mmCIF file of C-alpha atoms and ligand atoms in Angstrom:
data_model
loop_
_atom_site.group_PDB
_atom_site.id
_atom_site.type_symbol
_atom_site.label_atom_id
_atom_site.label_comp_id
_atom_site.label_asym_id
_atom_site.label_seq_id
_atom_site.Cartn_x
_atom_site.Cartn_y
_atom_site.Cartn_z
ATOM 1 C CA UNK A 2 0.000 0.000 0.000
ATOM 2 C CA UNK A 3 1.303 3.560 -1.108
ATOM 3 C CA UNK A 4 0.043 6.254 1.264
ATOM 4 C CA UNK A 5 0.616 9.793 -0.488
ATOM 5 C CA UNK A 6 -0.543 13.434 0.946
ATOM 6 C CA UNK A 7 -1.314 16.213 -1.832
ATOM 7 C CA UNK A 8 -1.174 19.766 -1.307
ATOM 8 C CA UNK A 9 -1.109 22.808 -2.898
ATOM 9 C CA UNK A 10 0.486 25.978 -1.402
ATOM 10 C CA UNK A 11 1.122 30.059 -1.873
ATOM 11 C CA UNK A 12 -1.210 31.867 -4.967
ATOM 12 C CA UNK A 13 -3.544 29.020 -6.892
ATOM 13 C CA UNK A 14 -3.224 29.182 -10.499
ATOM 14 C CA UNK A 15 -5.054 27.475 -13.359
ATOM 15 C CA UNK A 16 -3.303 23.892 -13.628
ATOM 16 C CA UNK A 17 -2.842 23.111 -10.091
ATOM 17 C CA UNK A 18 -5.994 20.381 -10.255
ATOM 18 C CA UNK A 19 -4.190 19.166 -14.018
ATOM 19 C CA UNK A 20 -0.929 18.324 -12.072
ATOM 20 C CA UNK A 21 -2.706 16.564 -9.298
ATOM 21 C CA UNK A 22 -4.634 14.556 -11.690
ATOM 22 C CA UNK A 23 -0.906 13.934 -13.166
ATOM 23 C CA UNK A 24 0.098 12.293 -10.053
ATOM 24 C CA UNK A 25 -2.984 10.754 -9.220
ATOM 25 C CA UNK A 26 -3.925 8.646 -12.488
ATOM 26 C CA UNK A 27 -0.265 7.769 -12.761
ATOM 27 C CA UNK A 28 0.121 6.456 -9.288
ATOM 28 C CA UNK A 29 -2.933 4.266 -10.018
ATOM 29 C CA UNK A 30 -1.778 3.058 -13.458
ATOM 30 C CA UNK A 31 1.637 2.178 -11.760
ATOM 31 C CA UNK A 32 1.187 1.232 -8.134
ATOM 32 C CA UNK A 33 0.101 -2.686 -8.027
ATOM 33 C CA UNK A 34 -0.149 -2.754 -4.181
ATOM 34 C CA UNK A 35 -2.919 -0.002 -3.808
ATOM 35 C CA UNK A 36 -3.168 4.043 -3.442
ATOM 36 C CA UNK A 37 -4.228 5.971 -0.239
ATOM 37 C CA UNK A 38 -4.573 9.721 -0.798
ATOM 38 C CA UNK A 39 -4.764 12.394 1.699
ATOM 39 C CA UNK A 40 -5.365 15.467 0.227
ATOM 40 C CA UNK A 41 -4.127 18.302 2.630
ATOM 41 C CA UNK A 42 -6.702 21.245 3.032
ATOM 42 C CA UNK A 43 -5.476 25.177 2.554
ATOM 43 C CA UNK A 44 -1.805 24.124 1.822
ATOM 44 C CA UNK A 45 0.163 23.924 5.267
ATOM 45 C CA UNK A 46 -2.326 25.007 7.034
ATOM 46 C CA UNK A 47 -3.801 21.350 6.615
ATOM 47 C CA UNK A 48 -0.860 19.732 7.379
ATOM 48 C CA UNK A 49 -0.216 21.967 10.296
ATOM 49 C CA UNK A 50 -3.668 21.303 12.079
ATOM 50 C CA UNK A 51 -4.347 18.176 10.341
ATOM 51 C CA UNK A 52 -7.424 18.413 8.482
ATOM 52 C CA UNK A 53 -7.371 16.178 5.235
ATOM 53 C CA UNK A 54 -9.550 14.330 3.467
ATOM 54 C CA UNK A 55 -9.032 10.579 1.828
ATOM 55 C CA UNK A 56 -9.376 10.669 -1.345
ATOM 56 C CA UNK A 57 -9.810 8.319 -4.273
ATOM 57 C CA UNK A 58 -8.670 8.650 -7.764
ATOM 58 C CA UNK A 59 -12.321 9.262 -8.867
ATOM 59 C CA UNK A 60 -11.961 12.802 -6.891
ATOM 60 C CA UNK A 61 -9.541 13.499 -9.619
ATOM 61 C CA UNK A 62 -11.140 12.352 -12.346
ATOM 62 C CA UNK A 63 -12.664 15.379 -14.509
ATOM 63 C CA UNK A 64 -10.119 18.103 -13.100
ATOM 64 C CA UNK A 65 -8.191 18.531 -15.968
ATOM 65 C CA UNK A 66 -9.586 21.973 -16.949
ATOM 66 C CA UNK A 67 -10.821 23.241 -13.486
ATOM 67 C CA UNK A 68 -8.829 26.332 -12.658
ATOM 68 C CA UNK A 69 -8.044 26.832 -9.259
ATOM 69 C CA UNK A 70 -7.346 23.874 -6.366
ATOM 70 C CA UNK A 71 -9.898 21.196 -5.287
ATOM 71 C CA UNK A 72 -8.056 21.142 -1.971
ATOM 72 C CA UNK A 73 -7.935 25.046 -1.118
ATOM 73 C CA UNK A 74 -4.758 27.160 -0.623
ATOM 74 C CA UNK A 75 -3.157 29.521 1.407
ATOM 75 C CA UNK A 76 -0.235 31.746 2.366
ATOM 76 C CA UNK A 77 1.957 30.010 5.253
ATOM 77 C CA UNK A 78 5.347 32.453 4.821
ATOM 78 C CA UNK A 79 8.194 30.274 5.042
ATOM 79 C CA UNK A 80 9.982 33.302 7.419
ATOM 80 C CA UNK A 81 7.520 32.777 10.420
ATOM 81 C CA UNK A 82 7.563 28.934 9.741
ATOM 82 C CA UNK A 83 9.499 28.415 13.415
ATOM 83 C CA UNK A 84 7.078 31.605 14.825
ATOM 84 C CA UNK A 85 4.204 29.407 16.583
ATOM 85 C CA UNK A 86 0.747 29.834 14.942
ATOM 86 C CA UNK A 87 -1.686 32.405 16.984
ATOM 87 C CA UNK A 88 -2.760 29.707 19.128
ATOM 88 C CA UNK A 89 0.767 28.215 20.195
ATOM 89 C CA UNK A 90 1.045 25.733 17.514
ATOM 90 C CA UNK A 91 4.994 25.001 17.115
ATOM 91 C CA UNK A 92 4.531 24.755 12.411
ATOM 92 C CA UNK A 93 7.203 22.395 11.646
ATOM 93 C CA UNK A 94 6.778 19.491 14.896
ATOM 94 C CA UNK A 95 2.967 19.837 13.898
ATOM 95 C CA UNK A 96 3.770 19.214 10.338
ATOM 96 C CA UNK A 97 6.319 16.163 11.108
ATOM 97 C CA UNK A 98 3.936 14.406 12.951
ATOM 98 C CA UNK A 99 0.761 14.882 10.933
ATOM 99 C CA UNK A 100 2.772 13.385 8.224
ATOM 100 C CA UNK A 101 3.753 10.005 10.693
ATOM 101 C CA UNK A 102 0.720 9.856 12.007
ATOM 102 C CA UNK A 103 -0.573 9.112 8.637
ATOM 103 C CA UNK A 104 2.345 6.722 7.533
ATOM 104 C CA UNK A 105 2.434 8.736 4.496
ATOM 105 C CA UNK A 106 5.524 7.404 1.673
ATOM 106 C CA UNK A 107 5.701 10.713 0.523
ATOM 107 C CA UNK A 108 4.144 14.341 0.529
ATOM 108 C CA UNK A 109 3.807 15.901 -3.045
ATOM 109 C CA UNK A 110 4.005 19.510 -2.821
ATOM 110 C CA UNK A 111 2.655 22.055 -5.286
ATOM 111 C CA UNK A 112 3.990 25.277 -4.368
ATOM 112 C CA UNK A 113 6.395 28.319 -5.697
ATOM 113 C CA UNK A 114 8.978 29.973 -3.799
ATOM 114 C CA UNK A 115 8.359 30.420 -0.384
ATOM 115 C CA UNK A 116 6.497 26.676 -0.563
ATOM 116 C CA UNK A 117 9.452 25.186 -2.119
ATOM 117 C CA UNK A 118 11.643 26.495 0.815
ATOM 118 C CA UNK A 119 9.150 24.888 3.474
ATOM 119 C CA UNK A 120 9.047 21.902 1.469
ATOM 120 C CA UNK A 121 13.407 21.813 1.578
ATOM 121 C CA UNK A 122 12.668 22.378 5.524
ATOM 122 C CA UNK A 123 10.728 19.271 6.154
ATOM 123 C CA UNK A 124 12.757 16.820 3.577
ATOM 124 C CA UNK A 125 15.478 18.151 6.213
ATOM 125 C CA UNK A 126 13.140 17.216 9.195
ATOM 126 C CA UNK A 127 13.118 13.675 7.355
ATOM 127 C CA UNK A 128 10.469 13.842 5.669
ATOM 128 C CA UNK A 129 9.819 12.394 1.729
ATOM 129 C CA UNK A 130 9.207 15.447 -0.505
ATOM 130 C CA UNK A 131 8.138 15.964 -3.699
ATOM 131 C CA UNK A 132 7.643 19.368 -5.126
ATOM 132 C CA UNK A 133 5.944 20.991 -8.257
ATOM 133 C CA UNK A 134 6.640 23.846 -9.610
ATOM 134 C CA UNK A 135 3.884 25.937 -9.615
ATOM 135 C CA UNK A 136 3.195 29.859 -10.221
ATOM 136 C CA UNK A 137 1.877 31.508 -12.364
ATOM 137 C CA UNK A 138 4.870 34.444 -11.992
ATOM 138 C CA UNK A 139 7.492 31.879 -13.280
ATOM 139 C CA UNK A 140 9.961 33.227 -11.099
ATOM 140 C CA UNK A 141 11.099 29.703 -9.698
ATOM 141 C CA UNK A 142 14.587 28.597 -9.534
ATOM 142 C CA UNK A 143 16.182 25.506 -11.127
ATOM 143 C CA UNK A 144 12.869 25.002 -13.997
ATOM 144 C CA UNK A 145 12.969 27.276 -17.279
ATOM 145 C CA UNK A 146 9.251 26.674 -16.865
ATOM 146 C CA UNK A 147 6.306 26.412 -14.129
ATOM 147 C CA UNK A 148 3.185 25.384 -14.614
ATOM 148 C CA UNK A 149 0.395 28.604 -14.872
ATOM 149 C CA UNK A 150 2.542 30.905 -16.410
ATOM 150 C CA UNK A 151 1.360 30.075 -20.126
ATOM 151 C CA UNK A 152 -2.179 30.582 -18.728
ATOM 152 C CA UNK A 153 -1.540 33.876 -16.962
ATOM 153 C CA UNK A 154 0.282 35.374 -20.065
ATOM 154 C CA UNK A 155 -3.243 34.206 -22.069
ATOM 155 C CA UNK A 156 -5.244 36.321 -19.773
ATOM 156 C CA UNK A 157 -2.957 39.180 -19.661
ATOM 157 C CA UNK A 158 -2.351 39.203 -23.687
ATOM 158 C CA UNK A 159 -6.568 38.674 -23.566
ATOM 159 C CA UNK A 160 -6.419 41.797 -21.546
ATOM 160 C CA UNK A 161 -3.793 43.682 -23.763
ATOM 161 C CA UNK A 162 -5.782 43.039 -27.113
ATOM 162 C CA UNK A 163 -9.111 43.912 -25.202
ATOM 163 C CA UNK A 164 -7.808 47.551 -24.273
ATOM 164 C CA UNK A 165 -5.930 48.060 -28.029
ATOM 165 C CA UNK A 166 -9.195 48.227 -29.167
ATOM 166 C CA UNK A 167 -10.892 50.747 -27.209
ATOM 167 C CA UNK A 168 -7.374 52.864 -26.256
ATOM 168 C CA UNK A 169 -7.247 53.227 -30.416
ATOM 169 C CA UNK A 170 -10.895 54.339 -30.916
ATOM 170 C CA UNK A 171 -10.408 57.005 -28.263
ATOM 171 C CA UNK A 172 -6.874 57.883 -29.017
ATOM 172 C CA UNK A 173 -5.428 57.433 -25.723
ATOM 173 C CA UNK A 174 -2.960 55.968 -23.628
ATOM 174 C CA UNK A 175 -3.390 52.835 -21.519
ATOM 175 C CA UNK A 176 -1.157 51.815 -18.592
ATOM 176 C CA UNK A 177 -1.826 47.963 -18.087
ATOM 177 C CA UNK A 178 -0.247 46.573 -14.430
ATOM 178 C CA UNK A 179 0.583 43.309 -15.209
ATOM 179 C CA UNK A 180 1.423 40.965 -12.097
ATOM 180 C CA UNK A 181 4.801 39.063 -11.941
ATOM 181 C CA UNK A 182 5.374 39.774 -8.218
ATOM 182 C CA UNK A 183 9.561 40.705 -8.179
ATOM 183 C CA UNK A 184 10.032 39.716 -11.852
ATOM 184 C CA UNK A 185 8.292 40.708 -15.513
ATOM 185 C CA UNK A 186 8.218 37.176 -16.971
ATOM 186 C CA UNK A 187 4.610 37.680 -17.421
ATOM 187 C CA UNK A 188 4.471 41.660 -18.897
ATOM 188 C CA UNK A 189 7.640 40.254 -21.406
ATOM 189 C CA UNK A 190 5.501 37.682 -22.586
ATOM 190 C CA UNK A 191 2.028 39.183 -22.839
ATOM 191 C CA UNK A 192 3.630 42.356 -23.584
ATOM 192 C CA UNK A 193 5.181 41.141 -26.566
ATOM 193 C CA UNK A 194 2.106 38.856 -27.402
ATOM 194 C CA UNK A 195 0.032 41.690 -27.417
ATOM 195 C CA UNK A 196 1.940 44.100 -29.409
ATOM 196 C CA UNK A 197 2.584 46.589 -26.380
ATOM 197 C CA UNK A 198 4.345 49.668 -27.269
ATOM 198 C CA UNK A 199 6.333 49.893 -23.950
ATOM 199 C CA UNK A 200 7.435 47.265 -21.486
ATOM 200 C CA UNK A 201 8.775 47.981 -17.771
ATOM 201 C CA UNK A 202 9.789 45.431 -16.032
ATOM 202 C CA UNK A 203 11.540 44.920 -12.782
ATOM 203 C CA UNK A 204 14.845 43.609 -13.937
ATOM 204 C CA UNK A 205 15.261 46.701 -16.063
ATOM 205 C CA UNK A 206 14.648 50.427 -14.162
ATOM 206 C CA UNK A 207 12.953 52.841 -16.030
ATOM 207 C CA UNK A 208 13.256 56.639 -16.511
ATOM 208 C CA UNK A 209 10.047 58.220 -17.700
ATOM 209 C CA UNK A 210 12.019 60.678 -19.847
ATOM 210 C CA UNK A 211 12.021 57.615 -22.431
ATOM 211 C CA UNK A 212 8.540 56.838 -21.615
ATOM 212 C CA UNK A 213 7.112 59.456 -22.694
ATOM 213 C CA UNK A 214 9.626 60.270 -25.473
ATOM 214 C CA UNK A 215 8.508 56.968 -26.989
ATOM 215 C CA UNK A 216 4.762 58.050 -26.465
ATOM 216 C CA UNK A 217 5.521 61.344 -28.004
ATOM 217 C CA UNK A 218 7.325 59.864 -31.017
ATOM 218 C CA UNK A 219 4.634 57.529 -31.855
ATOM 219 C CA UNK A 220 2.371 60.775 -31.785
ATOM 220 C CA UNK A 221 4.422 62.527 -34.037
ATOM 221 C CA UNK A 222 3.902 59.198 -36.753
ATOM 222 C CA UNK A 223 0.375 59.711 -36.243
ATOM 223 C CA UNK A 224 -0.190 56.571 -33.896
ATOM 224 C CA UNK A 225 -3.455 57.660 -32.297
ATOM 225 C CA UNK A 226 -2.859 55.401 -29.102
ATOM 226 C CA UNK A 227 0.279 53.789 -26.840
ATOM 227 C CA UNK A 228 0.043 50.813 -24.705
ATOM 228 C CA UNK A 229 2.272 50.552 -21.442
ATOM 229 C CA UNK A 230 2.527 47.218 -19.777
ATOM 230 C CA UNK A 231 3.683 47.705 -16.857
ATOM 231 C CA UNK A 232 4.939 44.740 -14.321
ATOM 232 C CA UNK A 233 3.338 45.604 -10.688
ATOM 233 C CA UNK A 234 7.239 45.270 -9.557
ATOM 234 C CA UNK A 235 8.455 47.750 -12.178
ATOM 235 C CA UNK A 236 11.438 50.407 -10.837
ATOM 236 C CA UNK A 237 12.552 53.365 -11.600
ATOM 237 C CA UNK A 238 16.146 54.147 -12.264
ATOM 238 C CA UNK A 239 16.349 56.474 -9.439
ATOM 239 C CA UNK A 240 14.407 54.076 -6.900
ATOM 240 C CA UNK A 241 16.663 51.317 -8.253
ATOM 241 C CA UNK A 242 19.220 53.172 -6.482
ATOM 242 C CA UNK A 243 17.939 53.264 -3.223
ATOM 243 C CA UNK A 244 18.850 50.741 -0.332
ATOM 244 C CA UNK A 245 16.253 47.842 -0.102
ATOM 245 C CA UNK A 246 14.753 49.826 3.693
ATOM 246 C CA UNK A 247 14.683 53.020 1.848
ATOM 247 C CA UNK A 248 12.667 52.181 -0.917
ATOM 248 C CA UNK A 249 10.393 50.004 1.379
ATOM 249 C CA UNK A 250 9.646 53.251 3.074
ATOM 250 C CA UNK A 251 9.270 54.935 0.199
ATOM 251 C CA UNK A 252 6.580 52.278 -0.853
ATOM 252 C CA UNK A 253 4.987 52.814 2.255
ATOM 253 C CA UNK A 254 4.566 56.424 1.447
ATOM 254 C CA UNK A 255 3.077 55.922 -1.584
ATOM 255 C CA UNK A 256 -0.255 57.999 -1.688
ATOM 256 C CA UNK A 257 -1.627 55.988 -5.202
ATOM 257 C CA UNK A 258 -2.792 52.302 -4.856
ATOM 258 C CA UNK A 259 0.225 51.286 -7.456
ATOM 259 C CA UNK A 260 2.907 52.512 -9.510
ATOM 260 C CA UNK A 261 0.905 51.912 -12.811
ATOM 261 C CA UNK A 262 -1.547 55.381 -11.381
ATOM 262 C CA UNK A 263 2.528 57.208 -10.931
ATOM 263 C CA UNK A 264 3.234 56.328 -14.363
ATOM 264 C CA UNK A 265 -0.378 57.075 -15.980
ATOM 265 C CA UNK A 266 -0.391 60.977 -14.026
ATOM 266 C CA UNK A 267 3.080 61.729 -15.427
ATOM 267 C CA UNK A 268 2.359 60.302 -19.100
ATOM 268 C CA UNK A 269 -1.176 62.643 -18.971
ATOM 269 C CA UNK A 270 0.483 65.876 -17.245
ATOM 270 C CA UNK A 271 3.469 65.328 -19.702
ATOM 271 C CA UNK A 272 2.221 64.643 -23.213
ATOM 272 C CA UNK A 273 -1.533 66.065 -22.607
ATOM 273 C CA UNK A 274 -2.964 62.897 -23.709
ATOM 274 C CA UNK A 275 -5.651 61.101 -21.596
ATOM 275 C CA UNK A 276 -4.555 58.503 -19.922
ATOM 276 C CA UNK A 277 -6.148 55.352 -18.169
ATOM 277 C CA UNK A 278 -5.278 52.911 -15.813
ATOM 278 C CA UNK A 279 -5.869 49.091 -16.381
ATOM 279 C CA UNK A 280 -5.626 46.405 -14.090
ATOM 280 C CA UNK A 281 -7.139 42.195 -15.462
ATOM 281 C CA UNK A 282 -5.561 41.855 -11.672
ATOM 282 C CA UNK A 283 -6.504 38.333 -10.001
ATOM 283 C CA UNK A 284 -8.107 37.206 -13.481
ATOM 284 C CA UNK A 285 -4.565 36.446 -14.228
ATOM 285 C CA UNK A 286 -4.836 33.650 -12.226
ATOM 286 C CA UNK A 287 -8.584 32.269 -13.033
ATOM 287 C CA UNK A 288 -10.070 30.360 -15.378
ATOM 288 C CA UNK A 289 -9.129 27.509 -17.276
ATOM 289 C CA UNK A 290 -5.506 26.256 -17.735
ATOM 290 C CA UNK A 291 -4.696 26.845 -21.400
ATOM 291 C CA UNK A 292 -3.089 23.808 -23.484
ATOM 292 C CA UNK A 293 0.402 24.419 -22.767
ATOM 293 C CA UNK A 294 -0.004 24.316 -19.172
ATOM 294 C CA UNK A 295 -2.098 21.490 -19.396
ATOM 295 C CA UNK A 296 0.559 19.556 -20.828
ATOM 296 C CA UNK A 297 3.234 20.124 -18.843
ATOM 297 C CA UNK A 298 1.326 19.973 -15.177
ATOM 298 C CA UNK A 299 0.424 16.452 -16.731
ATOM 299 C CA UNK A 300 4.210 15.980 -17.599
ATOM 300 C CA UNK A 301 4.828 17.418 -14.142
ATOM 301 C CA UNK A 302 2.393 15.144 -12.305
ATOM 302 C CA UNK A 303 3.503 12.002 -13.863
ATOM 303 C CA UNK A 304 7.001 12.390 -13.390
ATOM 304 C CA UNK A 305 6.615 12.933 -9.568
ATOM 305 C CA UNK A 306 4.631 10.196 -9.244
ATOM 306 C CA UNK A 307 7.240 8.179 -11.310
ATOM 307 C CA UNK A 308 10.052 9.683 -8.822
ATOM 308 C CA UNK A 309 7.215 8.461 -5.691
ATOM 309 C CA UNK A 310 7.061 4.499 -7.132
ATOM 310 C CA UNK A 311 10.621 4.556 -7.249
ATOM 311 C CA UNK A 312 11.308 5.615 -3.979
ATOM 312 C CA UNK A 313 13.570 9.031 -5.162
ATOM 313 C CA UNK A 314 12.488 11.901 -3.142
ATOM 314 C CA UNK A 315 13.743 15.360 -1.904
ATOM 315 C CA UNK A 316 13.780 17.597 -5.237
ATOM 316 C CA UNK A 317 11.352 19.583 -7.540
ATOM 317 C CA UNK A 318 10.179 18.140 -10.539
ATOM 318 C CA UNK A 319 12.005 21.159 -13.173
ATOM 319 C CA UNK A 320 12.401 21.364 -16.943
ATOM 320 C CA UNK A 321 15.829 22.371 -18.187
ATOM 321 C CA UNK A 322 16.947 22.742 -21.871
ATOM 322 C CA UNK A 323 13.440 20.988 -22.810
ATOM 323 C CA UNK A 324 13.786 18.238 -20.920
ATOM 324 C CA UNK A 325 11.923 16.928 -17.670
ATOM 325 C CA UNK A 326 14.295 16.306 -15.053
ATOM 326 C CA UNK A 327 14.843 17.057 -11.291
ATOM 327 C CA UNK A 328 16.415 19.619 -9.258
ATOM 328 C CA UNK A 329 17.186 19.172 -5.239
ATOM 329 C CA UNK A 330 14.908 21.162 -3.044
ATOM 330 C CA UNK A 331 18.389 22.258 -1.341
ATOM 331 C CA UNK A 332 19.396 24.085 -4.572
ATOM 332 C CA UNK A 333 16.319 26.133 -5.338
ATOM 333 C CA UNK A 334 15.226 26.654 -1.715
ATOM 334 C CA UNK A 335 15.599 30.643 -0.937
ATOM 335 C CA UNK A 336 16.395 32.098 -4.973
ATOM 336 C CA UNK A 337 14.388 33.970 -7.658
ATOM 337 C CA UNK A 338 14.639 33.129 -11.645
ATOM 338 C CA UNK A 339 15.123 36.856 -13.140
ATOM 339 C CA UNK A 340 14.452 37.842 -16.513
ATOM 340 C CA UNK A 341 17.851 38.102 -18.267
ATOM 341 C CA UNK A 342 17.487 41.924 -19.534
ATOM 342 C CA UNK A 343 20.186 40.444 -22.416
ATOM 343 C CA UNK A 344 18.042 37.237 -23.311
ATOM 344 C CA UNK A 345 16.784 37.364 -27.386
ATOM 345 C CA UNK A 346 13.406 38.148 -26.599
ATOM 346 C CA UNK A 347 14.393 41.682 -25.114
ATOM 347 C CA UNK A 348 17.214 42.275 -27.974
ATOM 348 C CA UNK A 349 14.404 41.210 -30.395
ATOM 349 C CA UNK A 350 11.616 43.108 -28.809
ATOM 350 C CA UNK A 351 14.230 46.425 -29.110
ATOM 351 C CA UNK A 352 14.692 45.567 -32.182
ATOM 352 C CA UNK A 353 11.021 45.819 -33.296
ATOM 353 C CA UNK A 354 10.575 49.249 -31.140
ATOM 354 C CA UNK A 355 9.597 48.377 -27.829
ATOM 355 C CA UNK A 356 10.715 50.824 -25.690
ATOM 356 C CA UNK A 357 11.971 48.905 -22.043
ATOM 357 C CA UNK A 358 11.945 52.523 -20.477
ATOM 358 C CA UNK A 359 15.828 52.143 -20.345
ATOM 359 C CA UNK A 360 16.999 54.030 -22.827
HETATM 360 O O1 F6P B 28 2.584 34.798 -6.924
HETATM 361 C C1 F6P B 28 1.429 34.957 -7.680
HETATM 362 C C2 F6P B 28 0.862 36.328 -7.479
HETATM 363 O O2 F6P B 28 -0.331 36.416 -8.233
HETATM 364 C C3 F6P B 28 1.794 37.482 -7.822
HETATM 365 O O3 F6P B 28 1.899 37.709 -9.197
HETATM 366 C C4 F6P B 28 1.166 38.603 -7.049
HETATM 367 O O4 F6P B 28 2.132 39.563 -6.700
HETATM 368 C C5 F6P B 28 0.647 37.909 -5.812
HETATM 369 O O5 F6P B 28 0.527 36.544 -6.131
HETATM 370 C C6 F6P B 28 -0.684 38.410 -5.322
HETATM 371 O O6 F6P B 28 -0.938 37.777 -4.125
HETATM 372 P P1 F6P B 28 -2.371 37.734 -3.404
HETATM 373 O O7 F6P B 28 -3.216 36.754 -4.173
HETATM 374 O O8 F6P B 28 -2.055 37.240 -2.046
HETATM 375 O O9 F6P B 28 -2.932 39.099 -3.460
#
């Protein structure tokens, strides 16, 4: 008998029920001596307090396409993980024995960052760990991909092409946050996808100056519109320059809601053109999984569960150079995949006219 606990940590995102059905039909297609499932409720919080619920492979039948998580997420920072919970709950002892009480094999973990690091924390406690690389801001270390990223950069190109239409009727220009959290893998992409006309993204401060000189060019050549996506981590040259506490209080201070309503008051007080704010926000990560991800949180699922029958455990389940493969929790525990400002896409998307606000 195989005895397995699911759970999915951090932000959802569209193909988190796709990889669990991954795992799930795999295990039973592979395991001769019989499945038990325990799927965790609320990420850690379940494992933490111990509320589960068995599950059979039939609760993951028809999941494929559901957006979200069947199991329920939540937020359980990795940086208060040996802080006791609120009612004097020690995190990680709770965690450990939940797990032996159950005589689970192995605990498959679908989680970003901050998950991946809690999920390196118990494999050091002794426990067997799987992880997936989820998140939808495909900012996770050791994987070129994770799954929900493809998905979110649908919505947000759905977004960009929604607002061309109606910025170019009215002649005026859009600023479009795009989420990403500290990196612009997700503006790049939908940016590009959706023929923005400027792209700021964390990894590369801005000034305005070439902001609005691009808007004002494109005015001169008659263009009767511009559309900014803009990452909701996106920097100014000037704040780049800042210590990390300095420009935490200075985000603190911030009057506006974001820096997208900074950037949209300067562009309208500068050029004179009207200027709105858009934001697709949490739709980013709603809805369906699109095709891509679909594919690859089944290739995800199935190779953890192939990594579970053979008794390998303690790494993330990564693609690298194409190929499926594994890296240690050890080695992406604590580190953030940045978008290289010299990778083609960038060269190529200066080389078509986007302006990155750098120059
Ligand atoms: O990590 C996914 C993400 O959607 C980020 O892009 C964003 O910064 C953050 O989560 C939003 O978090 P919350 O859902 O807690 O508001």
């Amino acid at each position: 008998m195989l005895r397995i606990g699911l759970l999915t940590s951090g932000g959802d995102c569209q193909a988190l029920n796709a990889t669990m059905r991954g795992i799930v039909k795999t295990l039973e297609n592979n395991c001769k001596d019989g499945l038990e499932i325990y799927g965790f409720e609320d990420g850690y919080q379940g494992l933490i307090y111990s509320r589960f619920r068995v599950m059979t492979p039939h609760d993951f039948s028809g999941i494929l396409t559901r957006g979200g998580t069947i199991l329920g997420t939540s937020r359980t920072p990795f940086k208060m993980l040996d802080t006791p919970e609120a009612d004097g709950v020690e995190k990680v002892p709770a965690m450990v024995q939940t797990y032996h009480k159950l005589r689970l094999d192995c605990l498959f973990m679908l989680g970003g960052n901050g998950s991946t690091k809690t999920a390196n924390r118990l494999a050091q406690e002794g426990l067997n760990v799987i992880a997936l690389p989820k998140t939808i801001d495909n900012d996770t270390w050791g994987t070129e991909r994770t799954f929900g990223f493809s998905s979110a950069v649908e919505v947000a190109t759905e977004c960009i092409d929604n607002i061309h239409t109606t910025a170019s009727s009215h002649g005026r220009v859009f600023v479009i946050e795009i989420m990403g959290h500290k990196v612009g893998w997700i503006p790049l992409y939908a940016g590009v996808a959706g023929g923005a006309d400027v792209i700021l993204i964390p990894e590369i401060p801005f000034e305005m100056k070439n902001v609005i000189s691009t808007i004002e060019r494109r005015m001169e050549r008659g263009s009767r519109f511009t559309i900014v996506a803009v990452a909701e981590g996106a920097i100014s040259k000037e704040d780049a320059k800042l210590s990390k506490k300095e420009y935490k209080k200075k985000l603190a201070e911030r009057t506006s809601p974001s820096i997208v309503y900074d950037i949209a008051r300067e562009i309208e007080a500068t050029t004179g053109r009207e200027t709105r704010v858009a934001i697709p926000g949490h739709t980013q990560r709603g809805g369906e999984p699109d095709a891509q991800d679909r594919v690859f949180a089944t290739q995800c699922g199935a190779e953890a569960a192939l990594g579970c029958l053979a008794g390998e455990y303690g790494y993330m389940i990564s693609q690298i150079g194409g190929k499926m493969t594994r890296t240690p929790l050890g080695e992406v525990a604590g580190k953030l995949k940045y978008v290289d400002p010299e990778c083609d896409l960038i060269r190529e998307a200066k080389a078509l006219g986007i302006s990155f606000g750098d120059e």
